[in-house]
Short mmCIF file of C-alpha atoms in Angstrom, two decimals:
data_model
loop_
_atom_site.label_atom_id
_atom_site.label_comp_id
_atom_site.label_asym_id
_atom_site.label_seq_id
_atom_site.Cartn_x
_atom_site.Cartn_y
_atom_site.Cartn_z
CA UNK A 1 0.00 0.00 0.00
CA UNK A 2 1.46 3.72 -0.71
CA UNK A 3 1.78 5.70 2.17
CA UNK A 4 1.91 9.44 2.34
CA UNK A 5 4.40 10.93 5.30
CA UNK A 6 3.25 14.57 6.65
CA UNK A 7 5.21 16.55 9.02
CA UNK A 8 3.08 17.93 11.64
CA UNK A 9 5.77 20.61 13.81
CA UNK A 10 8.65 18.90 15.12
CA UNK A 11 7.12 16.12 16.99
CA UNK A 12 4.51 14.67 15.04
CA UNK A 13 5.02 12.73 11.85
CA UNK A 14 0.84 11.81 9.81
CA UNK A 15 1.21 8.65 8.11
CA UNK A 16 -1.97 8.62 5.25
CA UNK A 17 -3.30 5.69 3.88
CA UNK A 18 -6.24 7.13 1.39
CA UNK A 19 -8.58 10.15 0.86
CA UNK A 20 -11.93 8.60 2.10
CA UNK A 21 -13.69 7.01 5.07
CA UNK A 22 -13.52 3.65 4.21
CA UNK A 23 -13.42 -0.18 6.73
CA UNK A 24 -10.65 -1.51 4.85
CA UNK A 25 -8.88 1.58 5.57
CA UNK A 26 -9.50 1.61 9.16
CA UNK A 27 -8.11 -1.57 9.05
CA UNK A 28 -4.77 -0.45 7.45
CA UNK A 29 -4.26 2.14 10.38
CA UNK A 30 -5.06 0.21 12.97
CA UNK A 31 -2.72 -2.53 11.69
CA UNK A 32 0.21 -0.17 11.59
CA UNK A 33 -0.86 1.54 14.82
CA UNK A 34 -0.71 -2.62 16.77
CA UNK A 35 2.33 -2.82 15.05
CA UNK A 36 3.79 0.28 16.06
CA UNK A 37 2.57 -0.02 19.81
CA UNK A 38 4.25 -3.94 20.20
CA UNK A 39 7.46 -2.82 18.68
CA UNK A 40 7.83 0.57 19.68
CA UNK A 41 10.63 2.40 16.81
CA UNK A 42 13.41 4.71 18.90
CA UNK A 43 11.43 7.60 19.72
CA UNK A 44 7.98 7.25 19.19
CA UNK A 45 5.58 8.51 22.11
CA UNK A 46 2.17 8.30 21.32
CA UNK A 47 0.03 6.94 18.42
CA UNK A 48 -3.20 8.18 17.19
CA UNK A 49 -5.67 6.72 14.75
CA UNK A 50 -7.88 8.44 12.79
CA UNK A 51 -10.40 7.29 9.66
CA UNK A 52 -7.42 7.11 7.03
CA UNK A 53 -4.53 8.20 8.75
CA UNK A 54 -2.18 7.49 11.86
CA UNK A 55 -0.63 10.28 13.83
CA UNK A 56 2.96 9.29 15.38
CA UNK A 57 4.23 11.32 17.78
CA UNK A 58 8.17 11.26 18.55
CA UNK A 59 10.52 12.75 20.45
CA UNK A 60 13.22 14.99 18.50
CA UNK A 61 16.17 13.93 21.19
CA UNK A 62 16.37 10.54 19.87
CA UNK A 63 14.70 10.53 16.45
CA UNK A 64 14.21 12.42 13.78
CA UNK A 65 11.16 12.55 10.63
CA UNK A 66 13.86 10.64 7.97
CA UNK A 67 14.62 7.94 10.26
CA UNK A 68 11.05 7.24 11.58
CA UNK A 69 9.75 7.23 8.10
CA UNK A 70 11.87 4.59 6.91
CA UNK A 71 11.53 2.46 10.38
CA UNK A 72 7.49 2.93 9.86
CA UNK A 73 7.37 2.24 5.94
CA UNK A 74 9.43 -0.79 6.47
CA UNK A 75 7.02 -2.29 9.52
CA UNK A 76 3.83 -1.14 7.53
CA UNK A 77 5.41 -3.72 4.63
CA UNK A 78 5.88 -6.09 6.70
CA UNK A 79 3.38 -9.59 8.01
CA UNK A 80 3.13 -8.49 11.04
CA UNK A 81 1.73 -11.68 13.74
CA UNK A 82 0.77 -8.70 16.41
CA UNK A 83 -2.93 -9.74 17.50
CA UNK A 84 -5.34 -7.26 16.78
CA UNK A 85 -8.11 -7.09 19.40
CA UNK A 86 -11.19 -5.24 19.95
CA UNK A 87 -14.58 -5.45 21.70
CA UNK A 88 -18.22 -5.28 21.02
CA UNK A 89 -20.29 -2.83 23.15
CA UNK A 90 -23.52 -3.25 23.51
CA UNK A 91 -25.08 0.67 23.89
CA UNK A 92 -28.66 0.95 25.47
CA UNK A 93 -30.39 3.32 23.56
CA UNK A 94 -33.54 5.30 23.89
CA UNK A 95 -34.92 6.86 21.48
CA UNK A 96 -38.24 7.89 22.71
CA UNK A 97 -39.50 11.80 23.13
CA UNK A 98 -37.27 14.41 24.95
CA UNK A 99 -34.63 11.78 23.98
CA UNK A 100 -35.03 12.04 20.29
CA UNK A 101 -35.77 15.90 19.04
CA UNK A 102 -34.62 15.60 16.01
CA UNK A 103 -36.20 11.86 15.38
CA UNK A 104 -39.26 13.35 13.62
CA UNK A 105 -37.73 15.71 11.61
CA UNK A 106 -35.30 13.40 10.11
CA UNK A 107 -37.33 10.38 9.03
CA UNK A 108 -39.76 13.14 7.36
CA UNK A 109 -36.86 14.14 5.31
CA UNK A 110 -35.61 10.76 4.19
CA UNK A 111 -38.95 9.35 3.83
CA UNK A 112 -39.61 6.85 6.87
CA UNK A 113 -41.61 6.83 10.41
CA UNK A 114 -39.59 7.40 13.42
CA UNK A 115 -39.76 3.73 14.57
CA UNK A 116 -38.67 2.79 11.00
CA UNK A 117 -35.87 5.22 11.69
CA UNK A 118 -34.81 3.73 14.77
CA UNK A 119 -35.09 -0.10 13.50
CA UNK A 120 -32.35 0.99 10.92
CA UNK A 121 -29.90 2.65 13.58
CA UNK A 122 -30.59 0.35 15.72
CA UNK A 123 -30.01 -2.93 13.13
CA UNK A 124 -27.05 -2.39 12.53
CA UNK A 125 -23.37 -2.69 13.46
CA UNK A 126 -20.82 0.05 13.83
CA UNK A 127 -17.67 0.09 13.19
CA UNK A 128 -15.11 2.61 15.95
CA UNK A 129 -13.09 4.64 13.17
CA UNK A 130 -11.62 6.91 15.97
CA UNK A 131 -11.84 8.90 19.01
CA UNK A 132 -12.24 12.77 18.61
CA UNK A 133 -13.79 15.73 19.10
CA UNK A 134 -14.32 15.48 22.96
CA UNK A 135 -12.86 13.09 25.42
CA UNK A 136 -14.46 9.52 24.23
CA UNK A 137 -16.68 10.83 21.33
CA UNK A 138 -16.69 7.73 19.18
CA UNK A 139 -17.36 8.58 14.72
CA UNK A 140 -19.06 5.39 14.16
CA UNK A 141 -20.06 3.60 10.66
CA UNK A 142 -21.14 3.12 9.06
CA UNK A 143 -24.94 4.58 8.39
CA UNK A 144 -27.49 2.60 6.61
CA UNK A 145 -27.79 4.64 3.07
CA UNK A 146 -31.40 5.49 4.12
CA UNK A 147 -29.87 7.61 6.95
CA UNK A 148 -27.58 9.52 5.23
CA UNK A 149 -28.22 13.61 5.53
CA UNK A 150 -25.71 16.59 6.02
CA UNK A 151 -25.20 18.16 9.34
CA UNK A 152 -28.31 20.31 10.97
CA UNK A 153 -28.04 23.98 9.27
CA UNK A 154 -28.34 25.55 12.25
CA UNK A 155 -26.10 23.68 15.00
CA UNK A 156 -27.32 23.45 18.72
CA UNK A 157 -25.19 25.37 21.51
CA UNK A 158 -25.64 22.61 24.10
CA UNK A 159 -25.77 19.11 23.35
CA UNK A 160 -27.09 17.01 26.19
CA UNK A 161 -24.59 14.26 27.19
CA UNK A 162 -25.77 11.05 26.02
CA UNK A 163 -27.08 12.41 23.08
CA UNK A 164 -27.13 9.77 20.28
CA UNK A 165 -26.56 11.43 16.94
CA UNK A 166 -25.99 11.14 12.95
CA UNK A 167 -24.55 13.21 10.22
CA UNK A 168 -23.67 12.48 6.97
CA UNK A 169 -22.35 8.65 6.94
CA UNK A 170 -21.69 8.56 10.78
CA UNK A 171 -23.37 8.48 14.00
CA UNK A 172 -21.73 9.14 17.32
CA UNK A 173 -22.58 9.77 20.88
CA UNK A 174 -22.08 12.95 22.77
CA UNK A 175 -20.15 11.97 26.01
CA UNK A 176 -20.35 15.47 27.53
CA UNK A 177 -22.77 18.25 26.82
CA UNK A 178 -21.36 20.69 24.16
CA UNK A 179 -22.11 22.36 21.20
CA UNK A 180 -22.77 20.27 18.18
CA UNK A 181 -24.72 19.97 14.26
CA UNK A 182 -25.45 16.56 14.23
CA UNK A 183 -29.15 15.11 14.27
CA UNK A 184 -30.48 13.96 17.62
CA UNK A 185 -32.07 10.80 17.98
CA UNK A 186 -31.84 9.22 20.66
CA UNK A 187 -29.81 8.54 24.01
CA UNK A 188 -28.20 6.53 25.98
CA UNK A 189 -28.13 6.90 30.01
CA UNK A 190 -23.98 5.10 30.22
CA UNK A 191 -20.93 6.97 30.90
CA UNK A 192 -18.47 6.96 27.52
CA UNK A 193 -15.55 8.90 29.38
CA UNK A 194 -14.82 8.14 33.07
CA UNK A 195 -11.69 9.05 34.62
CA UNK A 196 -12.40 6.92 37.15
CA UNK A 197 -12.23 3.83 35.25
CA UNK A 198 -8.77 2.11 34.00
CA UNK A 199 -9.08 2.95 30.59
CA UNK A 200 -11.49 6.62 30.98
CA UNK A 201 -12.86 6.15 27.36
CA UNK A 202 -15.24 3.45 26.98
CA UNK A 203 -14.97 2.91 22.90
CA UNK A 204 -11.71 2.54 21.09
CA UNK A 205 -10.68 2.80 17.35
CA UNK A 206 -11.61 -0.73 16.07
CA UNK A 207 -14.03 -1.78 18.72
CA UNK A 208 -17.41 -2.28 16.92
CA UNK A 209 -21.38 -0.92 18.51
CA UNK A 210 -24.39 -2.44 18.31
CA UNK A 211 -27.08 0.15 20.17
CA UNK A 212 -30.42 -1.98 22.16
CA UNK A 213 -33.31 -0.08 22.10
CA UNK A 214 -34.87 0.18 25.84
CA UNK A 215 -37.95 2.69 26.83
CA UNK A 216 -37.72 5.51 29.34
CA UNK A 217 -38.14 3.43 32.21
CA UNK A 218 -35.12 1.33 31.55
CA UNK A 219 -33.27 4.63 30.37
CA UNK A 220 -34.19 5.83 34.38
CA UNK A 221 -33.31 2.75 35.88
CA UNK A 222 -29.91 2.36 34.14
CA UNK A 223 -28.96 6.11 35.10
CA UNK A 224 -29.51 5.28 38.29
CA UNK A 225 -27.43 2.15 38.62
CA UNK A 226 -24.78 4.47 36.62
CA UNK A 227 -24.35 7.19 38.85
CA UNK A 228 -24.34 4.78 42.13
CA UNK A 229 -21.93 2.65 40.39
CA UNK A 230 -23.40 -0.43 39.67
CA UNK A 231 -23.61 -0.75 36.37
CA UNK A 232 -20.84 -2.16 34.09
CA UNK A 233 -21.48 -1.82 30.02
CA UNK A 234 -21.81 -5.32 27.96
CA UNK A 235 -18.82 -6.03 25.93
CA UNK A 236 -17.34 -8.92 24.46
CA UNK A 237 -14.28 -9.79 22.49
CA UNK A 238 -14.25 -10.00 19.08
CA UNK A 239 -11.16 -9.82 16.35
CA UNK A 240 -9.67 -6.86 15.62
#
């Protein structure tokens, strides 16, 4: 595969894999990213994945861009037996009323009911491209063609955390309340960023999301078990 190598300031070396959000290549970052974590090249710090591209971060004391280039082209070529792992989370979602404003809206505009709506997001599997945006905020995909729409027009000043959303090929979860464009519909009552836990963000690049539709009762029931800490989110391993 050709790989494009981007400077980015004097510790940070982008190595690009394509122009286009696309599975297979997720799965060429993520390779290179296992890779790069189990054998570690002189220098490098920190790895970040993104839809098509992997950020490596390095320090300038013991490396510099020429040599980590040709230490990262020549793993990226290589058949690699790191184990890739993820998990499969299994996201309560409610997408009833207050939870949903923007439910209605969107299935008038791509021609279904709001329970049609929902049966689509809801059917299908997503795929973890990367983490951005805000602390845990998971782009997920990918969208049932149906679904597809651009952002809102006019973008919403506060978000409520939880908020289940789409946009364009995606959908994602709000972990905190912010600002944000994408269409609301639905939430889920679970914590996606907790410092308190081992690993704070719930979702990582690779992992894959099925959402299970509850009602508002179970929505109140499993905020409450949340915030006294008793409840622990369903996942299960699956290969990377």
């Amino acid at each position: 595969m050709d790989l494009r190598f981007l400077s980015a300031g004097d510790r940070g070396l982008v190595v690009e894999f394509g122009d286009r959000i696309d599975p297979a290549l997720s799965r060429e970052v993520l390779r290179l990213n296992a890779i790069l974590r189990a054998e570690c090249p002189a220098g490098v710090v920190e790895t970040v994945p993104t839809f098509r591209s992997l950020m490596v971060y390095f320090d300038p004391l013991v490396t510099g861009r020429a040599a980590l280039e040709h230490a990262i082209a020549d793993l990226a070529c290589r058949r690699s037996a790191t184990a890739m792992t993820a998990t499969l989370w299994h996201i309560p979602a409610c997408y009833d009323g207050a939870f949903a404003p923007d439910l209605a809206e969107l299935a008038r505009l791509v021609g279904l009911t709001p329970e049609e709506v929902a049966a689509l997001h809801s059917g299908t599997r997503y795929h973890v491209y990367m983490i951005g945006f805000l602390p845990g905020f998971p782009y997920l995909g990918d969208l049932p063609p149906q679904l597809a729409l651009p952002r809102r027009a006019d973008p919403r000043l506060r978000v409520p955390a939880g908020s289940i959303s789409i946009a364009t090929t995606l959908s994602a979860i709000y972990p905190y309340e912010s600002p944000g464009g994408w269409h609301l519909i639905g939430a889920t009552p679970i914590r996606l960023f907790d410092v308190g836990r081992a690993r704070p963000a719930l979702l990582a690049p690779g992992d894959a999301v099925v959402f299970e539709p509850i009602d508002a009762a179970a929505f109140a029931s499993i905020s409450r078990a949340v915030a006294a800490g008793d409840y622990t989110p369903r996942g299960e391993a699956i290969a990377g």
